[in-house]
Every structure is written in C-alpha cells, then in structure tokens.
XYZ file of N, CA, C and O in Angstrom:
568
model
N 0.990 -1.007 -0.379
C -0.291 -0.019 0.203
C 0.372 1.214 0.004
O 0.688 2.264 -0.416
N 1.625 1.483 0.955
C 2.956 2.841 0.767
C 3.399 2.854 -0.518
O 3.630 4.223 -0.938
N 3.606 1.334 -1.453
C 4.800 1.635 -2.943
C 3.348 2.659 -3.669
O 3.713 3.382 -4.251
N 2.051 2.360 -3.347
C 0.505 2.963 -4.747
C 0.547 5.079 -3.634
O -0.047 5.119 -4.495
N 0.827 4.423 -2.626
C 1.044 5.468 -1.830
C 1.322 6.560 -2.630
O 1.351 8.074 -2.839
N 2.399 6.064 -3.170
C 3.623 6.838 -3.834
C 4.031 6.846 -4.318
O 4.307 8.512 -5.556
N 3.258 6.123 -5.431
C 3.296 6.499 -7.127
C 2.163 7.553 -7.202
O 2.561 8.540 -7.724
N 0.909 7.691 -6.297
C -0.015 8.602 -6.554
C 1.086 10.088 -6.005
O 0.625 10.854 -7.114
N 1.767 9.758 -4.420
C 1.641 11.378 -4.708
C 3.438 11.687 -5.994
O 2.581 13.209 -6.150
N 4.244 10.513 -6.352
C 5.126 10.708 -7.852
C 4.334 11.877 -8.588
O 4.228 11.860 -9.784
N 3.045 11.102 -8.922
C 1.832 11.113 -10.195
C 1.254 12.707 -9.559
O 0.524 12.532 -10.665
N 1.455 13.659 -8.941
C 1.214 14.536 -8.649
C -0.672 14.460 -8.006
O -1.855 15.042 -8.609
N -0.953 13.066 -7.845
C -2.405 12.771 -6.685
C -2.239 13.261 -6.072
O -1.262 12.468 -4.626
N -3.683 13.748 -4.898
C -4.381 13.698 -4.222
C -4.147 12.226 -3.224
O -5.031 11.950 -3.575
N -4.296 12.280 -2.078
C -3.940 11.207 -0.850
C -5.869 11.415 -0.752
O -6.011 11.483 0.355
N -6.527 11.159 -1.541
C -8.159 11.765 -1.351
C -8.658 9.962 -0.539
O -8.058 9.009 -0.651
N -9.445 10.278 0.538
C -9.650 9.001 0.699
C -10.343 8.189 0.556
O -10.846 7.268 0.179
N -11.366 8.770 -0.117
C -11.965 7.593 -1.745
C -10.957 7.138 -2.279
O -11.252 5.667 -2.898
N -10.132 7.348 -2.837
C -8.606 6.899 -3.478
C -8.136 6.108 -2.736
O -7.405 4.655 -2.924
N -7.861 6.356 -1.131
C -7.078 5.701 -0.203
C -7.854 4.599 0.066
O -7.116 2.876 -0.645
N -8.959 4.416 0.405
C -10.230 3.039 0.184
C -10.221 2.094 -0.946
O -10.765 1.133 -1.043
N -10.605 3.602 -1.759
C -10.517 2.042 -3.322
C -8.765 0.912 -3.423
O -9.216 0.267 -3.707
N -8.002 1.915 -3.197
C -7.318 1.154 -3.496
C -6.972 0.200 -2.102
O -6.647 -0.958 -2.497
N -7.408 -0.093 -0.693
C -7.826 -0.996 -0.303
C -8.369 -1.912 -0.446
O -7.399 -2.670 -0.325
N -8.947 -1.713 -1.019
C -10.229 -2.450 -0.821
C -9.301 -3.089 -2.485
O -9.927 -4.198 -2.656
N -8.961 -3.136 -3.030
C -8.504 -3.813 -4.062
C -6.730 -4.952 -3.565
O -6.305 -5.411 -4.630
N -6.545 -3.987 -2.751
C -5.309 -5.060 -2.425
C -6.312 -6.193 -1.383
O -4.701 -6.723 -2.091
N -6.707 -6.408 -1.899
C -7.214 -7.226 -1.491
C -7.262 -8.397 -2.579
O -7.607 -9.521 -2.482
N -7.700 -7.748 -4.281
C -7.079 -8.616 -5.359
C -5.698 -8.412 -5.816
O -5.939 -8.139 -6.650
N -4.612 -9.061 -5.148
C -3.136 -9.255 -5.932
C -3.661 -10.638 -6.776
O -2.194 -10.624 -7.088
N -3.982 -11.631 -5.749
C -4.091 -12.820 -6.454
C -5.275 -13.252 -7.339
O -4.612 -14.483 -7.721
N -5.815 -12.527 -7.278
C -7.275 -12.377 -9.106
C -7.673 -10.723 -9.367
O -7.776 -10.491 -8.454
N -8.622 -11.933 -10.164
C -8.844 -10.629 -10.780
C -10.194 -9.949 -10.065
O -11.285 -11.762 -10.103
N -11.414 -9.059 -10.028
C -12.640 -8.493 -9.428
C -13.003 -8.153 -10.409
O -12.493 -7.048 -10.808
N -14.709 -8.360 -10.914
C -15.345 -7.760 -11.773
C -15.455 -6.310 -11.653
O -15.476 -5.997 -10.344
N -14.973 -5.630 -12.614
C -14.988 -3.770 -12.356
C -16.685 -3.636 -11.446
O -16.484 -2.145 -10.187
N -17.328 -4.264 -11.598
C -18.515 -3.750 -11.735
C -18.920 -4.475 -9.689
O -19.584 -3.148 -8.866
N -18.190 -4.946 -9.597
C -17.777 -5.385 -8.570
C -17.512 -4.612 -7.722
O -17.960 -3.234 -5.792
N -16.506 -3.398 -7.525
C -15.599 -2.830 -6.971
C -16.302 -1.689 -6.700
O -16.935 -0.717 -6.257
N -17.139 -1.197 -7.972
C -18.005 0.234 -8.038
C -19.490 0.307 -7.053
O -19.750 0.577 -6.249
N -19.610 -1.527 -7.146
C -21.041 -1.153 -5.721
C -20.000 -1.379 -5.090
O -21.161 -0.461 -3.834
N -19.097 -1.722 -4.056
C -18.437 -1.746 -3.108
C -18.449 -0.296 -2.638
O -18.810 0.591 -1.297
N -18.284 -0.028 -3.557
C -17.385 1.948 -3.547
C -19.082 2.594 -3.494
O -18.673 3.505 -2.339
N -19.584 2.763 -4.097
C -21.116 4.362 -4.179
C -21.958 3.039 -2.952
O -22.657 3.650 -2.558
N -21.767 1.513 -2.002
C -21.930 1.312 -0.394
C -20.931 2.392 0.043
O -22.061 2.251 1.204
N -19.753 1.859 0.272
C -19.126 2.981 0.775
C -19.101 4.045 0.665
O -19.107 5.212 2.222
N -19.755 4.951 -0.014
C -19.406 6.418 -0.496
C -21.243 6.808 -1.201
O -20.498 7.082 -2.540
N -22.067 7.082 -1.385
C -23.470 6.145 -2.282
C -23.401 7.534 -2.447
O -23.628 8.127 -3.822
N -22.768 9.520 -2.633
C -22.271 10.393 -3.250
C -21.831 10.177 -4.316
O -21.219 10.314 -5.449
N -20.800 9.332 -4.513
C -19.537 8.674 -5.955
C -19.935 8.767 -6.908
O -20.829 7.381 -6.803
N -20.323 9.226 -7.894
C -20.828 8.416 -9.503
C -19.891 7.509 -9.967
O -18.680 6.675 -9.680
N -20.099 6.666 -10.386
C -19.741 5.869 -11.603
C -18.766 6.075 -12.479
O -16.775 5.382 -12.372
N -18.572 7.515 -12.163
C -17.387 7.598 -13.806
C -16.337 8.162 -13.277
O -14.818 7.610 -12.928
N -16.449 8.192 -11.642
C -15.616 9.235 -10.410
C -14.624 7.706 -9.934
O -13.614 7.719 -10.512
N -15.856 6.078 -10.347
C -15.390 5.439 -9.438
C -13.938 4.804 -10.614
O -12.907 4.072 -10.880
N -14.573 4.925 -12.035
C -14.269 4.264 -13.193
C -13.017 4.785 -13.737
O -11.890 4.796 -14.232
N -13.149 6.420 -13.530
C -11.805 7.381 -13.163
C -11.065 7.077 -12.701
O -9.674 6.770 -13.412
N -10.855 6.886 -11.906
C -9.426 6.559 -10.848
C -9.093 5.375 -10.880
O -8.065 4.812 -11.051
N -9.957 4.158 -11.295
C -9.407 2.719 -11.721
C -8.548 2.104 -13.386
O -7.020 2.576 -13.557
N -9.016 3.413 -13.674
C -8.489 4.370 -15.309
C -7.150 4.286 -15.096
O -5.438 4.540 -15.710
N -7.019 6.073 -14.223
C -5.995 6.398 -13.926
C -4.726 5.258 -12.905
O -3.475 5.562 -12.943
N -5.307 4.546 -12.265
C -4.515 3.710 -11.325
C -3.648 2.835 -11.941
O -2.557 2.122 -12.170
N -4.865 2.056 -13.604
C -4.239 0.843 -14.482
C -2.733 1.829 -14.971
O -2.213 1.765 -15.422
N -3.445 3.172 -15.770
C -2.568 3.945 -16.276
C -0.416 3.937 -15.449
O 0.267 3.851 -15.881
N -1.293 3.726 -14.733
C 0.366 4.246 -13.620
C 0.443 3.407 -12.716
O 1.689 3.371 -12.086
N -0.001 1.985 -12.737
C 1.072 0.840 -13.265
C 0.388 -0.039 -11.571
O 0.369 -1.035 -10.689
N -1.570 0.669 -11.010
C -1.095 0.307 -9.757
C -2.002 -0.787 -9.582
O -2.098 -2.070 -9.147
N -2.519 -0.844 -10.960
C -3.899 -2.186 -10.717
C -3.218 -2.379 -12.189
O -2.865 -1.724 -12.913
N -4.039 -3.661 -12.558
C -4.120 -4.554 -13.647
C -5.355 -5.104 -14.320
O -6.145 -5.005 -13.487
N -5.543 -4.915 -15.746
C -6.549 -5.143 -15.887
C -6.488 -5.654 -17.378
O -6.271 -5.737 -18.242
N -8.093 -6.509 -17.668
C -7.728 -7.497 -18.605
C -9.483 -7.577 -18.725
O -10.467 -7.082 -17.899
N -10.370 -8.207 -19.894
C -11.767 -8.526 -19.995
C -11.286 -9.548 -20.135
O -11.012 -10.923 -20.524
N -12.596 -10.531 -18.874
C -13.457 -11.303 -19.204
C -14.471 -11.314 -19.920
O -15.845 -11.277 -19.598
N -14.458 -11.732 -21.158
C -15.827 -11.797 -21.769
C -15.369 -10.197 -22.088
O -14.763 -10.040 -22.755
N -16.673 -10.050 -21.802
C -17.664 -8.209 -22.050
C -17.193 -7.215 -20.690
O -17.372 -6.081 -20.817
N -16.891 -8.374 -20.421
C -16.618 -7.656 -18.311
C -15.364 -7.588 -18.369
O -14.400 -8.037 -17.750
N -15.184 -5.601 -17.852
C -13.800 -5.516 -17.064
C -13.650 -6.043 -16.082
O -14.275 -5.895 -14.456
N -11.903 -6.563 -15.483
C -12.069 -6.856 -14.513
C -10.340 -6.269 -13.925
O -9.651 -5.826 -15.455
N -10.557 -6.182 -12.983
C -9.244 -5.712 -12.714
C -8.003 -6.461 -10.615
O -9.093 -6.700 -10.586
N -6.769 -5.376 -10.938
C -6.720 -6.478 -10.103
C -5.277 -5.790 -9.194
O -4.767 -5.497 -10.437
N -4.826 -5.263 -8.023
C -3.653 -5.151 -7.811
C -2.885 -5.882 -8.285
O -2.220 -6.069 -8.134
N -1.103 -4.425 -8.380
C -0.416 -4.762 -8.754
C 0.371 -5.559 -8.314
O 0.508 -6.024 -7.479
N 0.438 -6.709 -8.411
C 1.332 -7.803 -7.294
C 2.368 -7.236 -7.172
O 3.653 -8.103 -6.785
N 3.568 -6.494 -8.339
C 4.967 -6.126 -8.789
C 5.366 -5.485 -8.628
O 5.910 -5.145 -9.929
N 4.954 -4.459 -7.486
C 5.668 -2.351 -8.556
C 6.654 -2.485 -8.740
O 7.561 -2.549 -9.497
N 8.142 -3.398 -8.130
C 9.025 -3.434 -8.675
C 9.290 -3.758 -10.830
O 9.972 -3.595 -11.189
N 8.169 -5.294 -10.427
C 8.636 -5.751 -12.315
C 7.643 -5.389 -12.476
O 6.002 -6.213 -12.940
N 6.907 -3.879 -12.845
C 5.451 -3.903 -13.581
C 4.960 -4.664 -15.046
O 3.805 -5.320 -15.130
N 6.021 -4.917 -15.976
C 6.154 -5.988 -16.697
C 5.531 -7.356 -16.894
O 6.919 -8.403 -16.110
N 5.104 -7.790 -16.544
C 4.807 -9.026 -16.319
C 3.686 -10.572 -16.673
O 3.437 -9.239 -17.127
N 3.472 -10.979 -16.222
C 2.247 -11.958 -17.226
C 1.798 -13.007 -16.376
O 2.697 -13.746 -14.810
N 0.613 -13.678 -16.644
C 0.592 -14.555 -15.409
C -0.564 -16.253 -16.116
O -0.757 -15.960 -17.568
N -0.737 -16.497 -14.738
C -1.344 -17.819 -15.685
C -2.571 -17.964 -14.324
O -2.413 -16.784 -14.073
N -3.824 -18.049 -15.218
C -5.036 -17.592 -14.738
C -6.101 -18.875 -14.389
O -6.335 -19.979 -15.408
N -6.491 -18.848 -13.492
C -6.924 -20.626 -13.370
C -8.617 -20.287 -14.057
O -9.121 -19.043 -13.116
N -8.586 -21.247 -14.094
C -10.434 -21.080 -15.018
C -11.179 -21.498 -14.392
O -12.683 -21.057 -14.073
N -11.028 -21.817 -13.259
C -11.836 -22.810 -11.564
C -11.876 -21.274 -10.995
O -13.093 -21.675 -10.521
N -10.582 -21.241 -9.806
C -11.341 -20.891 -8.868
C -10.482 -18.738 -9.695
O -10.862 -18.232 -8.538
N -9.876 -18.486 -10.087
C -9.207 -17.366 -11.206
C -8.651 -16.565 -9.902
O -8.006 -15.951 -10.201
N -8.098 -18.156 -9.450
C -6.260 -17.601 -8.975
C -5.346 -17.150 -9.709
O -5.439 -17.583 -10.911
N -4.645 -16.359 -9.538
C -3.752 -15.982 -10.720
C -2.010 -15.504 -9.609
O -2.157 -15.761 -9.149
N -1.092 -16.484 -10.973
C 0.267 -16.497 -10.182
C 0.985 -15.826 -11.805
O 0.811 -15.993 -12.406
N 2.010 -15.016 -11.396
C 2.614 -14.269 -11.380
C 3.804 -15.451 -12.103
O 4.296 -16.319 -11.805
N 3.946 -15.434 -13.416
C 4.792 -15.718 -14.095
C 6.951 -15.145 -14.345
O 6.152 -13.590 -14.333
N 7.425 -16.568 -13.881
C 8.871 -15.576 -14.303
C 9.936 -14.840 -15.033
O 10.027 -14.025 -14.868
N 8.744 -15.301 -15.737
C 9.694 -15.380 -17.843
C 9.181 -14.417 -19.429
O 7.646 -15.112 -18.261
N 9.000 -13.571 -19.856
C 8.738 -13.152 -20.791
C 8.923 -13.361 -21.823
O 10.486 -13.877 -22.161
N 8.313 -14.558 -23.233
C 8.253 -14.736 -23.706
C 8.497 -14.340 -25.032
O 8.246 -14.686 -26.689
N 8.509 -12.945 -25.296
C 8.362 -12.591 -26.247
C 9.957 -12.108 -27.305
O 9.736 -12.511 -28.538
N 10.851 -12.868 -26.045
C 11.203 -13.125 -27.583
C 11.144 -14.190 -28.420
O 12.243 -14.112 -29.564
N 10.927 -14.889 -28.205
C 10.905 -15.963 -28.950
C 9.631 -16.027 -30.215
O 10.562 -16.688 -31.340
N 8.649 -15.029 -29.671
C 7.863 -13.967 -31.224
C 8.597 -13.711 -31.846
O 8.483 -13.687 -32.977
N 9.618 -12.528 -31.282
C 10.793 -12.226 -31.451
C 11.250 -12.347 -33.136
O 10.955 -11.970 -34.442
N 12.377 -13.665 -33.190
C 12.925 -13.768 -33.524
C 11.713 -14.822 -34.838
O 12.753 -15.113 -36.210
N 10.406 -14.983 -34.775
C 9.580 -15.063 -35.728
C 8.977 -13.919 -36.947
O 8.569 -14.516 -37.270
N 8.987 -12.821 -36.020
C 9.300 -11.510 -37.075
C 10.205 -10.706 -37.188
O 9.973 -10.175 -37.147
N 11.008 -11.938 -38.377
C 11.929 -10.321 -38.536
C 11.499 -8.985 -39.303
O 10.784 -9.675 -39.972
N 11.978 -8.041 -38.851
C 11.634 -7.209 -39.409
C 9.863 -5.804 -39.162
O 10.238 -5.019 -39.030
N 9.521 -6.920 -37.992
C 8.847 -6.635 -37.181
C 8.594 -5.483 -35.741
O 9.908 -5.902 -35.879
N 8.440 -4.999 -35.648
C 8.332 -4.076 -35.279
C 6.734 -4.061 -33.764
O 5.379 -3.651 -34.344
N 7.068 -5.216 -33.049
C 6.177 -5.565 -31.327
C 5.746 -4.162 -30.987
O 6.981 -3.484 -30.145
N 5.133 -3.544 -31.155
C 4.634 -2.252 -29.912
C 3.957 -2.424 -28.487
O 4.274 -1.649 -27.582
N 3.553 -3.600 -28.873
C 2.458 -4.107 -27.248
C 2.467 -5.824 -27.284
O 1.895 -6.407 -28.402
N 2.327 -6.067 -25.757
C 1.722 -7.657 -25.890
C 1.265 -7.857 -24.460
O 2.109 -7.375 -23.500
N 0.396 -8.666 -24.279
C -0.124 -9.406 -23.189
C -0.152 -10.883 -23.523
O -0.422 -11.766 -23.990
N 0.244 -11.527 -22.579
C 0.956 -13.221 -22.601
C 0.434 -13.173 -21.483
O 0.488 -13.465 -19.432
N -0.960 -14.753 -21.990
C -1.589 -15.002 -19.960
C -1.395 -16.525 -20.491
O -2.497 -16.846 -21.257
N -1.851 -17.428 -19.446
C -1.634 -19.111 -20.159
C -3.210 -19.152 -19.116
O -3.655 -18.430 -17.278
N -4.226 -20.187 -19.061
C -4.821 -20.117 -18.397
C -5.448 -21.796 -18.607
O -5.233 -22.834 -19.453
N -5.696 -21.667 -17.540
C -6.064 -23.672 -17.232
C -6.329 -23.636 -15.770
O -6.843 -23.106 -15.080
N -6.527 -24.720 -14.929
C -6.641 -24.893 -13.927
C -6.196 -25.757 -12.666
O -4.495 -26.368 -12.657
N -5.443 -24.578 -11.876
C -4.687 -24.878 -10.869
C -4.527 -26.333 -10.101
O -5.275 -26.756 -10.087
N -3.255 -25.741 -9.672
C -3.010 -27.787 -8.969
C -3.780 -27.287 -7.555
O -3.928 -28.679 -7.015
N -4.468 -26.694 -7.034
C -5.479 -27.436 -6.086
C -7.014 -27.568 -6.398
O -7.591 -27.440 -5.795
N -7.379 -26.791 -7.758
C -8.522 -27.177 -8.672
C -7.987 -28.216 -8.952
O -9.713 -28.877 -8.934
N -6.783 -28.719 -9.700
C -7.035 -30.432 -9.859
C -6.999 -31.000 -9.067
O -8.217 -31.951 -9.018
N -6.650 -31.123 -7.243
C -7.009 -31.610 -6.046
C -8.076 -31.737 -5.348
O -9.160 -33.311 -5.444
N -8.846 -30.994 -5.628
C -10.391 -30.409 -5.574
C -11.365 -31.619 -6.914
O -12.046 -32.230 -5.967
N -10.721 -31.446 -7.782
C -11.413 -32.537 -8.708
C -11.095 -34.154 -8.719
O -12.135 -34.575 -9.191
N -10.102 -34.220 -8.078
C -9.770 -35.576 -7.788
C -10.445 -36.444 -6.810
O -10.838 -37.718 -7.086
N -10.723 -35.465 -5.539
C -11.277 -35.989 -4.773
C -12.363 -36.106 -4.563
O -13.889 -36.570 -4.142
N -13.684 -35.275 -6.041
C -14.639 -35.042 -5.599
C -14.656 -36.142 -6.626
O -14.500 -37.537 -7.973
C-alpha cells in the first residue's frame, strides 16, 4: 500500500479518503481479478454520493500509473492490484476454476520476435489459462 500511495504522490494525485479506500479494497485482489462492477458496487456502498464515472476514472488512472492490472473476461472488465511494483511488466497464469492468478517469471517475447524479423512489436500481453494445482486436487477428490 505504501508503494501505491508513493506512486500517487509522484504523479501529483491527492491522497483522498476515497482513493485510499479504493486502493485498500483492491489490495485484497492481488492474486485474483475482480469484476469492475463489483468494485463499483462496493465503492458506491461506502460513498453513496460517489459517481460511477469517478470510480471508473480512478481505476483507469490507477491502471495508467501501474497500480492495478486490467483484463477483459468476455465483455466484462476485471482488475487486480499490481502484484509486483518493481516489475510492472510481467505475465500470468489464471485459473479458470477459482480465478487465482500466479505471476510468471519470464517473458516469451523474444521467442515471437525471432519469428517476425523486421517487425516492430509495440505491445504484448501473455496469459496462460488452465486449472491450478489446488483446483485439480479438489476435482480428483470429488
């Protein structure tokens, strides 16, 4: 949380009660994604006068500063708290059963760059989807 607050200050954002509350809530989701609508419901319950636009704008700004990671789950936006502030560029394994997220140690970009000589890759995202070891054990027991 201290890292996130420091990044907000560096980017000249005020540390408001609402932003701090949003970050605290999102920090529960370091190892899994949460639907943005769930975040919105929570924040509007805590701060009834807070608008949807303010919540979504803050999430977007947090993403731009590297405080949260965002992905699409079908047509629904999901976010999670940044799991590694020192290595913002990283990739994940995501369990399709429990939504657990595990950070991967390496980036496969070099492998793909070798297949595209002369091309300039400007952005990439790499995710593996499957069933984690804990969910596999539960399936075997049932």
